[in-house]
CSV table of C-alpha atoms in Angstrom, one decimal:
chain,number,residue,atom,x,y,z
Z,1,UNK,CA,109.9,116.4,85.3
Z,2,UNK,CA,112.0,119.6,86.8
Z,3,UNK,CA,111.8,120.4,90.3
Z,4,UNK,CA,109.9,123.2,91.0
Z,5,UNK,CA,111.7,125.7,92.7
Z,6,UNK,CA,111.3,126.5,96.5
Z,7,UNK,CA,111.7,129.2,98.4
Z,8,UNK,CA,115.0,128.8,101.5
Z,9,UNK,CA,112.6,130.0,104.2
Z,10,UNK,CA,110.2,127.4,103.1
Z,11,UNK,CA,111.9,124.2,102.6
Z,12,UNK,CA,115.2,121.8,103.2
Z,13,UNK,CA,115.7,119.7,99.9
Z,14,UNK,CA,115.7,116.4,100.6
Z,15,UNK,CA,115.9,112.9,98.6
Z,16,UNK,CA,115.4,110.0,100.4
Z,17,UNK,CA,117.5,108.0,98.5
Z,18,UNK,CA,120.6,110.3,98.3
Z,19,UNK,CA,120.1,110.2,102.3
Z,20,UNK,CA,119.8,113.8,102.3
Z,21,UNK,CA,116.2,115.4,105.3
Z,22,UNK,CA,113.9,117.4,103.5
Z,23,UNK,CA,110.8,119.4,105.6
Z,24,UNK,CA,108.7,121.6,104.2
Z,25,UNK,CA,108.3,124.5,107.0
Z,26,UNK,CA,107.9,122.0,110.0
Z,27,UNK,CA,109.4,118.7,110.6
Z,28,UNK,CA,106.3,116.2,109.7
Z,29,UNK,CA,105.1,112.3,110.5
Z,30,UNK,CA,108.3,110.1,110.2
Z,31,UNK,CA,107.0,108.0,107.8
Z,32,UNK,CA,108.7,105.0,106.3
Z,33,UNK,CA,107.1,103.9,102.4
Z,34,UNK,CA,106.8,100.0,102.0
Z,35,UNK,CA,106.6,98.3,98.4
Z,36,UNK,CA,103.4,99.5,98.0
Z,37,UNK,CA,104.0,103.1,97.9
Z,38,UNK,CA,102.2,103.7,101.4
Z,39,UNK,CA,103.6,103.8,105.1
Z,40,UNK,CA,103.8,101.2,107.1
Z,41,UNK,CA,101.8,101.4,110.8
Z,42,UNK,CA,103.6,100.7,113.8
Z,43,UNK,CA,101.5,101.8,116.4
Z,44,UNK,CA,98.3,100.1,118.3
Z,45,UNK,CA,95.5,102.7,117.1
Z,46,UNK,CA,92.9,99.8,117.5
Z,47,UNK,CA,91.6,101.2,121.0
Z,48,UNK,CA,92.3,105.0,120.5
Z,49,UNK,CA,89.7,107.2,122.1
Z,50,UNK,CA,88.8,110.3,122.0
Z,51,UNK,CA,86.7,112.4,124.7
Z,52,UNK,CA,85.2,114.9,122.0
Z,53,UNK,CA,85.3,113.0,118.5
Z,54,UNK,CA,84.0,114.9,115.2
Z,55,UNK,CA,82.6,114.0,112.0
Z,56,UNK,CA,85.8,112.7,109.6
Z,57,UNK,CA,84.7,115.6,107.4
Z,58,UNK,CA,83.6,118.3,109.8
Z,59,UNK,CA,85.1,121.4,108.6
Z,60,UNK,CA,85.9,119.8,105.6
Z,61,UNK,CA,85.0,121.7,102.3
Z,62,UNK,CA,83.1,119.2,99.5
Z,63,UNK,CA,82.7,119.5,96.0
Z,64,UNK,CA,79.8,121.3,94.5
Z,65,UNK,CA,79.0,117.9,92.9
Z,66,UNK,CA,81.0,114.5,94.6
Z,67,UNK,CA,81.4,111.7,92.7
Z,68,UNK,CA,81.4,108.9,95.5
Z,69,UNK,CA,83.8,106.3,93.0
Z,70,UNK,CA,86.5,108.8,92.4
Z,71,UNK,CA,88.6,107.2,95.2
Z,72,UNK,CA,88.9,103.6,96.2
Z,73,UNK,CA,89.9,102.1,100.2
Z,74,UNK,CA,93.2,101.1,100.1
Z,75,UNK,CA,94.0,100.3,103.5
Z,76,UNK,CA,91.6,99.4,106.1
Z,77,UNK,CA,91.8,99.3,109.8
Z,78,UNK,CA,88.2,98.5,112.0
Z,79,UNK,CA,88.2,97.4,115.9
Z,80,UNK,CA,84.9,95.3,117.3
Z,81,UNK,CA,83.6,93.4,120.6
Z,82,UNK,CA,84.7,89.9,119.6
Z,83,UNK,CA,86.5,86.9,121.9
Z,84,UNK,CA,88.1,84.0,120.2
Z,85,UNK,CA,87.0,81.3,123.3
Z,86,UNK,CA,88.0,78.0,121.1
Z,87,UNK,CA,87.7,76.6,117.9
Z,88,UNK,CA,83.4,77.2,117.6
Z,89,UNK,CA,84.1,81.0,117.5
Z,90,UNK,CA,87.0,80.5,114.8
Z,91,UNK,CA,84.9,79.1,112.4
Z,92,UNK,CA,82.0,81.8,113.3
Z,93,UNK,CA,84.3,84.6,112.6
Z,94,UNK,CA,85.7,83.0,109.1
Z,95,UNK,CA,81.7,82.4,108.2
Z,96,UNK,CA,81.0,86.1,109.3
Z,97,UNK,CA,84.6,87.4,107.0
Z,98,UNK,CA,83.5,84.6,104.2
Z,99,UNK,CA,80.2,86.9,103.9
Z,100,UNK,CA,81.7,90.4,104.3
Z,101,UNK,CA,84.5,90.2,102.1
Z,102,UNK,CA,84.9,87.3,100.3
Z,103,UNK,CA,87.5,85.7,101.9
Z,104,UNK,CA,88.5,83.7,105.1
Z,105,UNK,CA,91.3,83.4,107.7
Z,106,UNK,CA,94.2,81.9,106.8
Z,107,UNK,CA,97.3,80.6,109.0
Z,108,UNK,CA,97.8,81.8,112.7
Z,109,UNK,CA,100.8,83.8,112.9
Z,110,UNK,CA,101.7,82.7,116.0
Z,111,UNK,CA,102.8,85.7,117.4
Z,112,UNK,CA,101.0,88.9,118.2
Z,113,UNK,CA,99.6,92.1,116.3
Z,114,UNK,CA,100.3,95.5,118.2
Z,115,UNK,CA,98.6,95.1,121.2
Z,116,UNK,CA,97.0,92.4,120.8
Z,117,UNK,CA,98.7,88.6,121.8
Z,118,UNK,CA,97.3,86.6,119.1
Z,119,UNK,CA,97.3,86.9,115.8
Z,120,UNK,CA,95.8,85.0,111.9
Z,121,UNK,CA,96.6,86.0,108.5
Z,122,UNK,CA,93.3,86.8,105.9
Z,123,UNK,CA,93.2,85.1,102.9
Z,124,UNK,CA,95.9,85.0,101.1
Z,125,UNK,CA,97.8,87.2,103.0
Z,126,UNK,CA,95.2,90.1,102.1
Z,127,UNK,CA,95.7,91.0,106.2
Z,128,UNK,CA,95.4,90.3,109.6
Z,129,UNK,CA,93.1,89.8,112.1
Z,130,UNK,CA,94.1,90.8,115.7
Z,131,UNK,CA,92.4,89.5,119.1
Z,132,UNK,CA,92.9,88.8,123.1
Z,133,UNK,CA,95.2,91.3,125.4
Z,134,UNK,CA,94.8,92.7,128.7
Z,135,UNK,CA,95.2,96.9,127.1
Z,136,UNK,CA,92.9,96.2,124.3
Z,137,UNK,CA,89.2,96.7,125.9
Z,138,UNK,CA,87.6,93.2,124.6
Z,139,UNK,CA,88.0,94.1,120.9
Z,140,UNK,CA,89.3,92.4,118.3
Z,141,UNK,CA,91.0,94.3,115.2
Z,142,UNK,CA,90.8,93.2,111.1
Z,143,UNK,CA,93.8,95.0,109.2
Z,144,UNK,CA,92.8,95.0,105.4
Z,145,UNK,CA,96.2,96.3,103.1
Z,146,UNK,CA,95.6,97.9,99.8
Z,147,UNK,CA,95.6,93.9,98.2
Z,148,UNK,CA,93.1,92.9,100.5
Z,149,UNK,CA,90.7,95.9,100.0
Z,150,UNK,CA,90.9,96.0,96.3
Z,151,UNK,CA,90.1,91.6,96.5
Z,152,UNK,CA,86.6,92.7,98.8
Z,153,UNK,CA,84.0,91.2,96.9
Z,154,UNK,CA,80.7,94.0,98.4
Z,155,UNK,CA,81.5,96.7,100.4
Z,156,UNK,CA,77.9,96.1,100.7
Z,157,UNK,CA,78.2,93.7,102.2
Z,158,UNK,CA,81.3,94.6,104.4
Z,159,UNK,CA,79.3,97.9,105.6
Z,160,UNK,CA,76.5,95.4,106.7
Z,161,UNK,CA,78.7,93.1,109.1
Z,162,UNK,CA,80.3,96.2,110.7
Z,163,UNK,CA,77.5,97.9,111.6
Z,164,UNK,CA,76.3,94.5,112.8
Z,165,UNK,CA,79.5,94.2,115.2
Z,166,UNK,CA,79.2,98.3,115.4
Z,167,UNK,CA,82.3,98.3,114.3
Z,168,UNK,CA,84.6,101.0,114.4
Z,169,UNK,CA,87.0,102.1,111.9
Z,170,UNK,CA,90.3,103.2,112.7
Z,171,UNK,CA,91.9,103.4,110.2
Z,172,UNK,CA,91.6,104.1,106.0
Z,173,UNK,CA,93.0,105.3,103.0
Z,174,UNK,CA,91.3,106.2,100.2
Z,175,UNK,CA,93.2,106.7,97.1
Z,176,UNK,CA,92.9,108.2,93.8
Z,177,UNK,CA,95.2,107.7,91.0
Z,178,UNK,CA,96.0,110.2,88.4
Z,179,UNK,CA,97.2,108.2,85.2
Z,180,UNK,CA,98.0,110.6,83.4
Z,181,UNK,CA,99.7,113.3,85.9
Z,182,UNK,CA,96.7,116.0,84.9
Z,183,UNK,CA,98.0,117.3,88.4
Z,184,UNK,CA,102.0,116.8,88.5
Z,185,UNK,CA,103.1,116.6,92.4
Z,186,UNK,CA,105.2,120.1,91.1
Z,187,UNK,CA,102.2,121.2,91.0
Z,188,UNK,CA,101.1,119.6,94.4
Z,189,UNK,CA,103.8,121.5,96.4
Z,190,UNK,CA,103.3,125.3,94.2
Z,191,UNK,CA,99.3,124.8,95.8
Z,192,UNK,CA,101.7,123.8,99.3
Z,193,UNK,CA,104.2,126.8,99.3
Z,194,UNK,CA,100.6,128.8,98.3
Z,195,UNK,CA,98.7,127.6,101.4
Z,196,UNK,CA,95.9,126.0,98.9
Z,197,UNK,CA,96.2,122.8,101.6
Z,198,UNK,CA,94.8,124.9,104.2
Z,199,UNK,CA,91.4,125.3,105.2
Z,200,UNK,CA,91.5,129.3,106.8
Z,201,UNK,CA,91.3,127.5,110.0
Z,202,UNK,CA,94.2,127.2,112.7
Z,203,UNK,CA,97.7,126.1,111.9
Z,204,UNK,CA,98.7,125.0,108.2
Z,205,UNK,CA,99.6,121.8,107.6
Z,206,UNK,CA,103.4,120.1,107.6
Z,207,UNK,CA,104.3,119.5,104.9
Z,208,UNK,CA,107.2,116.7,104.2
Z,209,UNK,CA,108.4,116.8,100.4
Z,210,UNK,CA,111.2,113.2,98.9
Z,211,UNK,CA,112.5,114.0,96.3
Z,212,UNK,CA,114.3,112.3,93.4
Z,213,UNK,CA,116.7,114.4,91.7
Z,214,UNK,CA,116.1,113.8,88.2
Z,215,UNK,CA,116.9,109.5,88.9
Z,216,UNK,CA,113.1,108.9,87.9
Z,217,UNK,CA,112.5,106.7,90.7
Z,218,UNK,CA,109.8,108.9,92.1
Z,219,UNK,CA,108.7,111.9,94.5
Z,220,UNK,CA,106.5,111.9,97.2
Z,221,UNK,CA,105.0,114.5,98.6
Z,222,UNK,CA,103.1,114.7,102.7
Z,223,UNK,CA,100.4,116.9,103.8
Z,224,UNK,CA,99.8,116.2,107.1
Z,225,UNK,CA,100.4,114.5,110.7
Z,226,UNK,CA,100.0,110.9,111.0
Z,227,UNK,CA,99.9,111.3,114.9
Z,228,UNK,CA,97.0,114.0,114.3
Z,229,UNK,CA,94.6,111.6,112.4
Z,230,UNK,CA,94.9,112.9,108.6
Z,231,UNK,CA,98.0,112.4,107.1
Z,232,UNK,CA,98.0,112.9,101.9
Z,233,UNK,CA,100.3,111.0,100.4
Z,234,UNK,CA,101.1,112.6,96.5
Z,235,UNK,CA,103.8,111.0,95.1
Z,236,UNK,CA,104.9,109.5,91.7
Z,237,UNK,CA,103.4,106.2,91.3
Z,238,UNK,CA,104.5,104.9,87.6
Z,239,UNK,CA,108.0,106.2,88.2
Z,240,UNK,CA,108.3,103.7,91.8
Z,241,UNK,CA,107.2,100.9,90.1
Z,242,UNK,CA,110.0,101.1,87.4
Z,243,UNK,CA,108.5,103.2,84.7
Z,244,UNK,CA,111.1,107.1,84.6
Z,245,UNK,CA,108.8,108.4,82.5
Z,246,UNK,CA,105.5,107.5,83.7
Z,247,UNK,CA,103.4,110.3,84.2
Z,248,UNK,CA,101.0,108.6,86.5
Z,249,UNK,CA,100.3,110.6,89.7
Z,250,UNK,CA,98.5,108.2,93.2
Z,251,UNK,CA,97.0,110.7,95.7
Z,252,UNK,CA,95.9,108.9,99.0
Z,253,UNK,CA,94.6,109.8,102.1
Z,254,UNK,CA,95.1,108.5,105.7
Z,255,UNK,CA,92.8,108.9,107.9
Z,256,UNK,CA,92.9,107.5,111.8
Z,257,UNK,CA,90.3,108.2,114.3
Z,258,UNK,CA,91.8,110.4,116.7
Z,259,UNK,CA,89.5,113.1,117.6
Z,260,UNK,CA,87.2,112.3,115.0
Z,261,UNK,CA,84.7,109.3,114.2
Z,262,UNK,CA,85.3,107.7,110.4
Z,263,UNK,CA,81.2,107.3,108.9
Z,264,UNK,CA,81.1,104.0,107.9
Z,265,UNK,CA,79.6,106.0,104.9
Z,266,UNK,CA,83.0,105.9,103.0
Z,267,UNK,CA,83.8,102.8,102.4
Z,268,UNK,CA,80.8,103.0,99.7
Z,269,UNK,CA,81.2,106.5,98.7
Z,270,UNK,CA,84.5,107.0,99.6
Z,271,UNK,CA,85.1,109.9,96.6
Z,272,UNK,CA,83.4,113.0,98.1
Z,273,UNK,CA,85.7,112.3,101.5
Z,274,UNK,CA,88.7,112.3,99.9
Z,275,UNK,CA,87.4,115.5,97.3
Z,276,UNK,CA,86.7,117.7,100.2
Z,277,UNK,CA,89.5,116.4,102.8
Z,278,UNK,CA,91.6,120.1,101.3
Z,279,UNK,CA,90.5,122.9,99.1
Z,280,UNK,CA,92.7,121.8,96.5
Z,281,UNK,CA,90.9,118.5,96.1
Z,282,UNK,CA,88.1,118.7,94.7
Z,283,UNK,CA,89.4,118.6,91.2
Z,284,UNK,CA,89.3,114.9,92.4
Z,285,UNK,CA,85.8,113.6,90.3
Z,286,UNK,CA,86.6,111.2,87.9
Z,287,UNK,CA,85.7,107.7,88.3
Z,288,UNK,CA,88.1,104.7,89.4
Z,289,UNK,CA,88.6,101.2,89.0
Z,290,UNK,CA,90.7,98.6,90.8
Z,291,UNK,CA,90.8,96.7,87.7
Z,292,UNK,CA,92.4,99.1,85.6
Z,293,UNK,CA,94.9,100.3,88.5
Z,294,UNK,CA,95.5,96.4,88.5
Z,295,UNK,CA,95.9,95.9,84.5
Z,296,UNK,CA,97.8,99.7,84.5
Z,297,UNK,CA,100.3,98.4,87.4
Z,298,UNK,CA,101.1,94.9,85.6
Z,299,UNK,CA,101.3,97.1,82.4
Z,300,UNK,CA,104.6,98.8,83.8
Z,301,UNK,CA,106.0,95.6,85.7
Z,302,UNK,CA,106.1,94.2,82.5
Z,303,UNK,CA,107.9,96.4,81.2
Z,304,UNK,CA,110.3,96.7,83.6
Z,305,UNK,CA,111.3,93.0,83.2
Z,306,UNK,CA,111.5,93.3,79.9
Z,307,UNK,CA,114.1,96.2,80.1
Z,308,UNK,CA,116.1,94.2,83.1
Z,309,UNK,CA,115.7,90.6,81.0
Z,310,UNK,CA,117.1,92.2,77.7
Z,311,UNK,CA,120.1,93.9,79.8
Z,312,UNK,CA,120.6,90.8,81.8
Z,313,UNK,CA,120.4,88.1,79.1
Z,314,UNK,CA,119.9,89.4,76.1
Z,315,UNK,CA,123.5,88.8,74.3
Z,316,UNK,CA,122.5,85.3,75.4
Z,317,UNK,CA,119.5,84.8,73.6
Z,318,UNK,CA,121.7,86.2,70.6
Z,319,UNK,CA,124.0,84.1,71.1
Z,320,UNK,CA,121.6,81.2,71.1
Z,321,UNK,CA,119.8,82.0,67.8
Z,322,UNK,CA,123.2,83.4,65.6
Z,323,UNK,CA,126.1,81.1,66.9
Z,324,UNK,CA,124.2,77.9,68.1
Z,325,UNK,CA,121.7,78.1,65.7
Z,326,UNK,CA,119.2,77.2,68.1
Z,327,UNK,CA,115.2,78.7,67.3
Z,328,UNK,CA,113.0,80.4,69.3
Z,329,UNK,CA,111.3,77.5,69.8
Z,330,UNK,CA,113.9,76.0,70.8
Z,331,UNK,CA,115.1,78.9,73.0
Z,332,UNK,CA,111.7,78.8,74.4
Z,333,UNK,CA,111.9,75.6,75.6
Z,334,UNK,CA,115.4,76.1,76.9
Z,335,UNK,CA,114.5,79.1,79.7
Z,336,UNK,CA,111.4,79.4,80.2
Z,337,UNK,CA,109.1,77.8,83.8
Z,338,UNK,CA,106.0,77.9,84.1
Z,339,UNK,CA,104.0,80.6,85.9
Z,340,UNK,CA,104.3,84.0,86.4
Z,341,UNK,CA,106.9,86.6,88.1
Z,342,UNK,CA,106.0,87.9,91.4
Z,343,UNK,CA,106.2,91.5,89.8
Z,344,UNK,CA,103.6,91.1,87.6
Z,345,UNK,CA,101.7,87.8,89.6
Z,346,UNK,CA,98.5,90.1,90.6
Z,347,UNK,CA,95.0,88.6,91.4
Z,348,UNK,CA,92.0,90.1,89.3
Z,349,UNK,CA,90.5,92.7,92.0
Z,350,UNK,CA,86.8,91.6,93.5
Z,351,UNK,CA,88.0,87.5,92.1
Z,352,UNK,CA,89.5,85.5,95.0
Z,353,UNK,CA,90.8,82.1,93.9
């Protein structure tokens, strides 16, 4: 995909891989991406309070016919008042996590997390439970990663537990996968330069473009700032997974509870909240499926592994068959190891082993 043209007054071109700095309009929030293409959270948001909080959707436009399932939850942090006083309270928490999400506490991490003194794994690396400390106002934190969110058995049950504990959502990420690239990243950049992400109130949101300069590793456009509680990531997901020809683009909205209230309803009907985030995101309407996303990720991962295997061991396999006289069955017996490669070893969303 060709890079779009930009006005030099609006954009300083940048690439994450080539070490150049890019800014659209003004400096944006500093972000370092992780393997999932999302951003790492490095500060304690669990105790954020606002004197005059506003509803997260206040002042934002709504689609005329929003699809509640046009987005899925890709990250969730929430705090609630809970203290670990001994083994009995851990057992009680374990029971509630299973009832709410379908998975339990894992091993103790034996270290702090953010401002909390103690922390445990949740499930099989699905997230972190943290508690204790003088600066957390008697709260505990549950943080679920994208994989953890994909494994939640029932968001209805999860919401009931959050209501019961009067929990506060401090971060939630809402994602929409555009597998066919109907709205390309280049189009999103053009929308930004045209002011289509600006609601007309206040200053336009900051933007930052991370350009791959045609390498095929994928571009990323950031709209907004995390420090302001609202950050949109638009990135070429398929390319970042290893397919340089993939049209797959992901739109991912990261919301924090800074100066805003994030309602629990966002967990049940995430689509309208993503569609209403900016004037130009009203197009987001197609129903999302975590199973379809997992399948797409696996297919791309398998293609990448086959490509690398051919480059690294193709001649060896040819030699074994045509020079050494091995049959295909003998080659498989000699080279295969039981198990799935980590790149495609994804649990089925909604099921927990």
